[in-house]
Tab-separated table of N, CA and C in Angstrom:
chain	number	residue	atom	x	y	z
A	1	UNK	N	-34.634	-14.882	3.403
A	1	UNK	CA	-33.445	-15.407	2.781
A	1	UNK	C	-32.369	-14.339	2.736
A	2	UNK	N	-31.089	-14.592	3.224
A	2	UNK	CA	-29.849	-13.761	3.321
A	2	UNK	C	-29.009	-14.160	2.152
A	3	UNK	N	-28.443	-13.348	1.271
A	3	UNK	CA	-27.281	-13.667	-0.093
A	3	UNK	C	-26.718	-12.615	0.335
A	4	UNK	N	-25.450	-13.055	0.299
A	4	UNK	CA	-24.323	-12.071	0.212
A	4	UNK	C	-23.492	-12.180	-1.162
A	5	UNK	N	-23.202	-10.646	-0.791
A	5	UNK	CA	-22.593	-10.632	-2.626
A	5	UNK	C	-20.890	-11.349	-2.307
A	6	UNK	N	-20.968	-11.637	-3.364
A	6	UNK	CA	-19.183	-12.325	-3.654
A	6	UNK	C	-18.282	-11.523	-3.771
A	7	UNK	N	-17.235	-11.358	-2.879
A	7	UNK	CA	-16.048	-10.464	-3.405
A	7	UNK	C	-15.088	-10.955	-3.592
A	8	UNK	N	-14.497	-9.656	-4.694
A	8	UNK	CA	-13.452	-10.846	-5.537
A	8	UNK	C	-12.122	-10.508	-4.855
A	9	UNK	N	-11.094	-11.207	-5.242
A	9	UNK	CA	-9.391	-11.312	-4.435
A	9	UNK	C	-9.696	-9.782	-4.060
A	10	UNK	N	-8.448	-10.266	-2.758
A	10	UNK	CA	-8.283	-8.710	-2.602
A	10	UNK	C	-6.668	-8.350	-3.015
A	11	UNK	N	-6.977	-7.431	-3.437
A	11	UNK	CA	-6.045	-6.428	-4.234
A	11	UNK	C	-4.549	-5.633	-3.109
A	12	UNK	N	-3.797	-6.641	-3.082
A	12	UNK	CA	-2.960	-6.324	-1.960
A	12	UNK	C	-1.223	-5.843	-2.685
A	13	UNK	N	-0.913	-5.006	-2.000
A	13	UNK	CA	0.557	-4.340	-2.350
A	13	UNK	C	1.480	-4.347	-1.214
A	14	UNK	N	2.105	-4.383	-1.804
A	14	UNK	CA	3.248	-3.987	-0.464
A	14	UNK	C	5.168	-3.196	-0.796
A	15	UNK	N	4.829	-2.310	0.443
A	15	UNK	CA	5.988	-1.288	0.328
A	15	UNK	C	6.211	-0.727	1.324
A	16	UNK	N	7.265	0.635	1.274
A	16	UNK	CA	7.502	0.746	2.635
A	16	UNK	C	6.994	2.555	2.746
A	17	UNK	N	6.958	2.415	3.967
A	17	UNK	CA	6.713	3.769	4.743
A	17	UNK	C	7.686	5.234	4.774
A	18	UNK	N	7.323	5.923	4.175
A	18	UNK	CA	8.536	6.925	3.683
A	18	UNK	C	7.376	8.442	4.586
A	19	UNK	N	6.611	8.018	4.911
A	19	UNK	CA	5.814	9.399	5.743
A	19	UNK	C	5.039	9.348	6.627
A	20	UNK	N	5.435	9.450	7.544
A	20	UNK	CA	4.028	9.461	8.830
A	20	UNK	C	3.493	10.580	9.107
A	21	UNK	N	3.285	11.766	8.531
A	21	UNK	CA	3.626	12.875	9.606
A	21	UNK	C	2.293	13.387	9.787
A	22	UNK	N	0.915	12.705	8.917
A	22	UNK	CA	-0.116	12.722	8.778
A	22	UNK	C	-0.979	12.333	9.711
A	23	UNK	N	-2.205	12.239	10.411
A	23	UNK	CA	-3.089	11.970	11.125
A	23	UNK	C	-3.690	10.446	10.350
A	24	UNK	N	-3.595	9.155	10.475
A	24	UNK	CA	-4.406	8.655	10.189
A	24	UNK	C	-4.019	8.085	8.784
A	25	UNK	N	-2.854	8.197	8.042
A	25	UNK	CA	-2.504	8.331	6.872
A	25	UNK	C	-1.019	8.202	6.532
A	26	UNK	N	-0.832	7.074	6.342
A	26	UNK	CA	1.007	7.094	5.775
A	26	UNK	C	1.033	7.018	4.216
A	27	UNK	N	2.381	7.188	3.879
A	27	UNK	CA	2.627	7.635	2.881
A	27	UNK	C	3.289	6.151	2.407
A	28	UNK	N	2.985	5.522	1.720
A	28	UNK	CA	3.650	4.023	1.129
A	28	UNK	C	4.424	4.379	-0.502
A	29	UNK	N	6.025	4.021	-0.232
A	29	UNK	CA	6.413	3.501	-1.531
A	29	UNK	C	6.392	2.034	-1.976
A	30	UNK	N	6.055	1.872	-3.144
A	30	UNK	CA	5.549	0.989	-4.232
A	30	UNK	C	6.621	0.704	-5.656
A	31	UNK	N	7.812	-0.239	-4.838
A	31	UNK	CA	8.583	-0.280	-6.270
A	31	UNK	C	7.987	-1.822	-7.022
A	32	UNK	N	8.256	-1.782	-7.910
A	32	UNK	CA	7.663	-2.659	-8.912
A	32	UNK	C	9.219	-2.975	-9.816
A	33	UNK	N	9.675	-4.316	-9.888
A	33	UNK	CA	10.455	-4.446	-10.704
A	33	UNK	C	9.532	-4.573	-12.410
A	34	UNK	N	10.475	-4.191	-13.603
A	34	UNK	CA	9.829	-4.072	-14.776
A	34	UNK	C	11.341	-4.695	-15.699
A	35	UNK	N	11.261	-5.397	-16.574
A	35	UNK	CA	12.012	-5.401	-17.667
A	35	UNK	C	11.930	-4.252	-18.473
A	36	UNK	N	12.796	-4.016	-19.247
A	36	UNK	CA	12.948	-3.249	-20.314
A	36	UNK	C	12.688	-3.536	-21.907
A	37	UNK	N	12.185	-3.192	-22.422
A	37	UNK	CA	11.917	-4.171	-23.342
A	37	UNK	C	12.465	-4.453	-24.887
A	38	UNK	N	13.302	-3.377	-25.159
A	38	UNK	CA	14.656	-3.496	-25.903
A	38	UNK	C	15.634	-3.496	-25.431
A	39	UNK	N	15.934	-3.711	-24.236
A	39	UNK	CA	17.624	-3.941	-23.721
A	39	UNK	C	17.331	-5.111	-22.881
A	40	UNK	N	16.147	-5.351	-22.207
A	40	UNK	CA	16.291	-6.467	-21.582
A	40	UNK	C	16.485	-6.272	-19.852
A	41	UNK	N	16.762	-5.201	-19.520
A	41	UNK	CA	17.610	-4.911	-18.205
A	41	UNK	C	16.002	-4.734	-17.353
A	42	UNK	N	16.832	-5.212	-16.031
A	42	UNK	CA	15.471	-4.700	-14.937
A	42	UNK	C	15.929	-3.587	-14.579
A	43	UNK	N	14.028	-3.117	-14.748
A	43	UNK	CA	14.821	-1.580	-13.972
A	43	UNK	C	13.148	-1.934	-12.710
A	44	UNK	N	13.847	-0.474	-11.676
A	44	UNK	CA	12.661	-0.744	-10.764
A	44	UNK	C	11.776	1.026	-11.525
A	45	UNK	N	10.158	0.386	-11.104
A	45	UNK	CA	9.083	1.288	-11.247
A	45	UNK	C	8.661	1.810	-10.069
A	46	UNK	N	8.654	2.566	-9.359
A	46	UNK	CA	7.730	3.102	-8.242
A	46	UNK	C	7.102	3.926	-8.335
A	47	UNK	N	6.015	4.169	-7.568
A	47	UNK	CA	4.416	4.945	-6.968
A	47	UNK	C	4.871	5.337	-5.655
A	48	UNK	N	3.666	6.555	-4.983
A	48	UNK	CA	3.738	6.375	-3.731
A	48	UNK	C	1.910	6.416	-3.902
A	49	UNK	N	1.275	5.877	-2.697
A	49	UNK	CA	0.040	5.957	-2.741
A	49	UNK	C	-0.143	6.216	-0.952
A	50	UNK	N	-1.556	7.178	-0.730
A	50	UNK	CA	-2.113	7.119	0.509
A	50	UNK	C	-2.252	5.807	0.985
A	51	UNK	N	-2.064	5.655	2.780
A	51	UNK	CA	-2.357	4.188	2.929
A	51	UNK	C	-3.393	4.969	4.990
A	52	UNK	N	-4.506	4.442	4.415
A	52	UNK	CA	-5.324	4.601	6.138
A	52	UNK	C	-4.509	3.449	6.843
A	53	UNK	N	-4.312	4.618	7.909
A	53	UNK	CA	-3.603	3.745	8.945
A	53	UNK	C	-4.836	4.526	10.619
A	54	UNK	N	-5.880	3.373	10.594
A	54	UNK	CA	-6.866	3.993	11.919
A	54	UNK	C	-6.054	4.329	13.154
A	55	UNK	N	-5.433	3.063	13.114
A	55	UNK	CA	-4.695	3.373	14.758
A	55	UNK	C	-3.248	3.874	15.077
A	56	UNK	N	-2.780	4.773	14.035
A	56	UNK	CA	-1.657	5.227	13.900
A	56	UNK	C	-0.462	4.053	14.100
A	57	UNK	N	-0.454	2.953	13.835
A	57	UNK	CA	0.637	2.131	14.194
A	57	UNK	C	1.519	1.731	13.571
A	58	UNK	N	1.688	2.033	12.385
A	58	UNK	CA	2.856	1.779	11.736
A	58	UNK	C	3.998	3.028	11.697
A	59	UNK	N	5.167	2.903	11.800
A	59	UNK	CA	6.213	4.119	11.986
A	59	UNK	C	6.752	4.423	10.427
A	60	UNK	N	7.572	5.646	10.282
A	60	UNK	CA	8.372	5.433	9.313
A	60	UNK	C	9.743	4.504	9.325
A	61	UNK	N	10.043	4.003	7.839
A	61	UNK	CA	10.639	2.479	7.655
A	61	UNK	C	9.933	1.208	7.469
A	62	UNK	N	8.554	1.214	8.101
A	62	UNK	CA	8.354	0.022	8.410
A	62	UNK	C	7.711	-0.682	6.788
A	63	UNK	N	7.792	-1.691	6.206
A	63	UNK	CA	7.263	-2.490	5.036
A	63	UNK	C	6.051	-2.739	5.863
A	64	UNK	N	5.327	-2.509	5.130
A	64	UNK	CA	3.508	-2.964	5.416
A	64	UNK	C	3.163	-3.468	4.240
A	65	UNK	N	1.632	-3.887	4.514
A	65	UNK	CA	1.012	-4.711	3.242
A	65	UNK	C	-0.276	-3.601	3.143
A	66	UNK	N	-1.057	-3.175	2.282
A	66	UNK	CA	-1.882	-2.616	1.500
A	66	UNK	C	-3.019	-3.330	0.899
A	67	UNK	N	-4.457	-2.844	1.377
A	67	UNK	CA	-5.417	-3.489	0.227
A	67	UNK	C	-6.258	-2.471	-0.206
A	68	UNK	N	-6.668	-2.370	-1.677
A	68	UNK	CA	-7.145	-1.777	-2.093
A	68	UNK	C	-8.607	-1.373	-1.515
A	69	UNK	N	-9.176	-0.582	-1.514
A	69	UNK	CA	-10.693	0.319	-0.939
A	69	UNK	C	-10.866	0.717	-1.498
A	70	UNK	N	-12.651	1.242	-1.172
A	70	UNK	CA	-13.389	2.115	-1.681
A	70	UNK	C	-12.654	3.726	-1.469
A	71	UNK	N	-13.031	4.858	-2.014
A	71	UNK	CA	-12.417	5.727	-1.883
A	71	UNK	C	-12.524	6.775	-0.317
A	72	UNK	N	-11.596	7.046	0.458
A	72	UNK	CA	-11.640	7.462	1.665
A	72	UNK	C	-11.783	8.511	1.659
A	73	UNK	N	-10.594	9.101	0.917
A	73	UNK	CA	-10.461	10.437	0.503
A	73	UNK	C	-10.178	11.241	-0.771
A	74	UNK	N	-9.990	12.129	-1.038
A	74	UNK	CA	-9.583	12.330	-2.491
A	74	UNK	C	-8.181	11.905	-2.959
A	75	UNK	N	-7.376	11.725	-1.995
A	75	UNK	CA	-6.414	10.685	-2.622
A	75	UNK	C	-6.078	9.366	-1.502
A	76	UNK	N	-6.914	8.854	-0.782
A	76	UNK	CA	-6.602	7.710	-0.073
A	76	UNK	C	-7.643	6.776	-0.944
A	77	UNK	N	-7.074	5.496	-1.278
A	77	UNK	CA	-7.619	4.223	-1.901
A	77	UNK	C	-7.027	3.130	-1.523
A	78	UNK	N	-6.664	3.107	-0.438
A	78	UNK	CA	-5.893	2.326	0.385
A	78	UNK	C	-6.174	1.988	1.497
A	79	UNK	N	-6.112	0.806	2.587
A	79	UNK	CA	-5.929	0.572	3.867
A	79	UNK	C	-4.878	-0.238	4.173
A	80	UNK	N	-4.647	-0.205	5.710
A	80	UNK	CA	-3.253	-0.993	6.389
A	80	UNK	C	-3.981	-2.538	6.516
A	81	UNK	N	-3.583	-3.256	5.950
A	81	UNK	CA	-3.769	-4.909	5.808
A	81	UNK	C	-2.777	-5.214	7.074
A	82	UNK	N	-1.510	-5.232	6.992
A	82	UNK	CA	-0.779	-5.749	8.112
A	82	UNK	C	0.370	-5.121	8.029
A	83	UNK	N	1.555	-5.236	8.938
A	83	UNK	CA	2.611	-4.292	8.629
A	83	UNK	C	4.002	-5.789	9.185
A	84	UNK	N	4.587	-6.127	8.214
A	84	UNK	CA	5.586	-6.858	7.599
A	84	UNK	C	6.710	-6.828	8.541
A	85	UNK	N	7.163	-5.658	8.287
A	85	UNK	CA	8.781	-5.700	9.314
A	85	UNK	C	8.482	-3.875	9.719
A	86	UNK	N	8.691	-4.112	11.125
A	86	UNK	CA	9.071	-2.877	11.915
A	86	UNK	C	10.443	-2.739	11.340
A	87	UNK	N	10.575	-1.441	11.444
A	87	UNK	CA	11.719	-0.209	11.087
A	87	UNK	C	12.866	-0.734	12.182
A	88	UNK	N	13.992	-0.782	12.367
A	88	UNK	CA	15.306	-0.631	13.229
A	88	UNK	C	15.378	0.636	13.900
C-alpha cells in the first residue's frame, strides 16, 4: 500500500528582481502594501529574500513568482515558481 502525505497550499510571493549577479540565486524584492493604523494611509512594506533560480533564467527587472522551500541555504528559502514579465 502507497499513502502519500498531503501538502498544504503552496506559499507563493511575488516581486521583482533587483540582483543577479549570483550563481544560481537572485535577489527578489517583496513590497507588500500595509495600512497604517492611526492615519489610515497606505504605505508600502518591503523584504528582499534569496530566490533559487537552477537554470539561471530570469534577468534583472524581471517580476517572478516565488514558492516557499525547505531550506537550501543559510539564507535561500525560496524557489523560481515562474517568472511573470521579462525586464525591457
Amino acid at each position: 500500500m502507497s499513502t502519500q502525505k498531503e501538502r498544504g497550499k503552496l506559499r507563493i510571493v511575488q516581486g521583482k528582481v533587483i540582483s543577479d549577479k549570483m550563481d544560481k540565486t537572485r535577489v527578489v524584492l517583496i513590497e507588500t502594501p500595509r495600512q497604517h493604523p492611526l492615519f489610515q494611509k497606505m504605505i508600502k512594506r518591503s523584504r528582499k529574500i534569496h530566490v533559487h533560480d537552477e537554470g539561471n533564467e530570469c534577468k534583472l527587472g524581471d517580476t517572478v513568482m516565488a514558492v516557499e522551500t525547505r531550506p537550501l541555504s543559510r539564507t535561500k528559502r525560496h524557489r523560481l515558481y515562474k517568472i511573470v514579465e521579462r525586464a525591457r
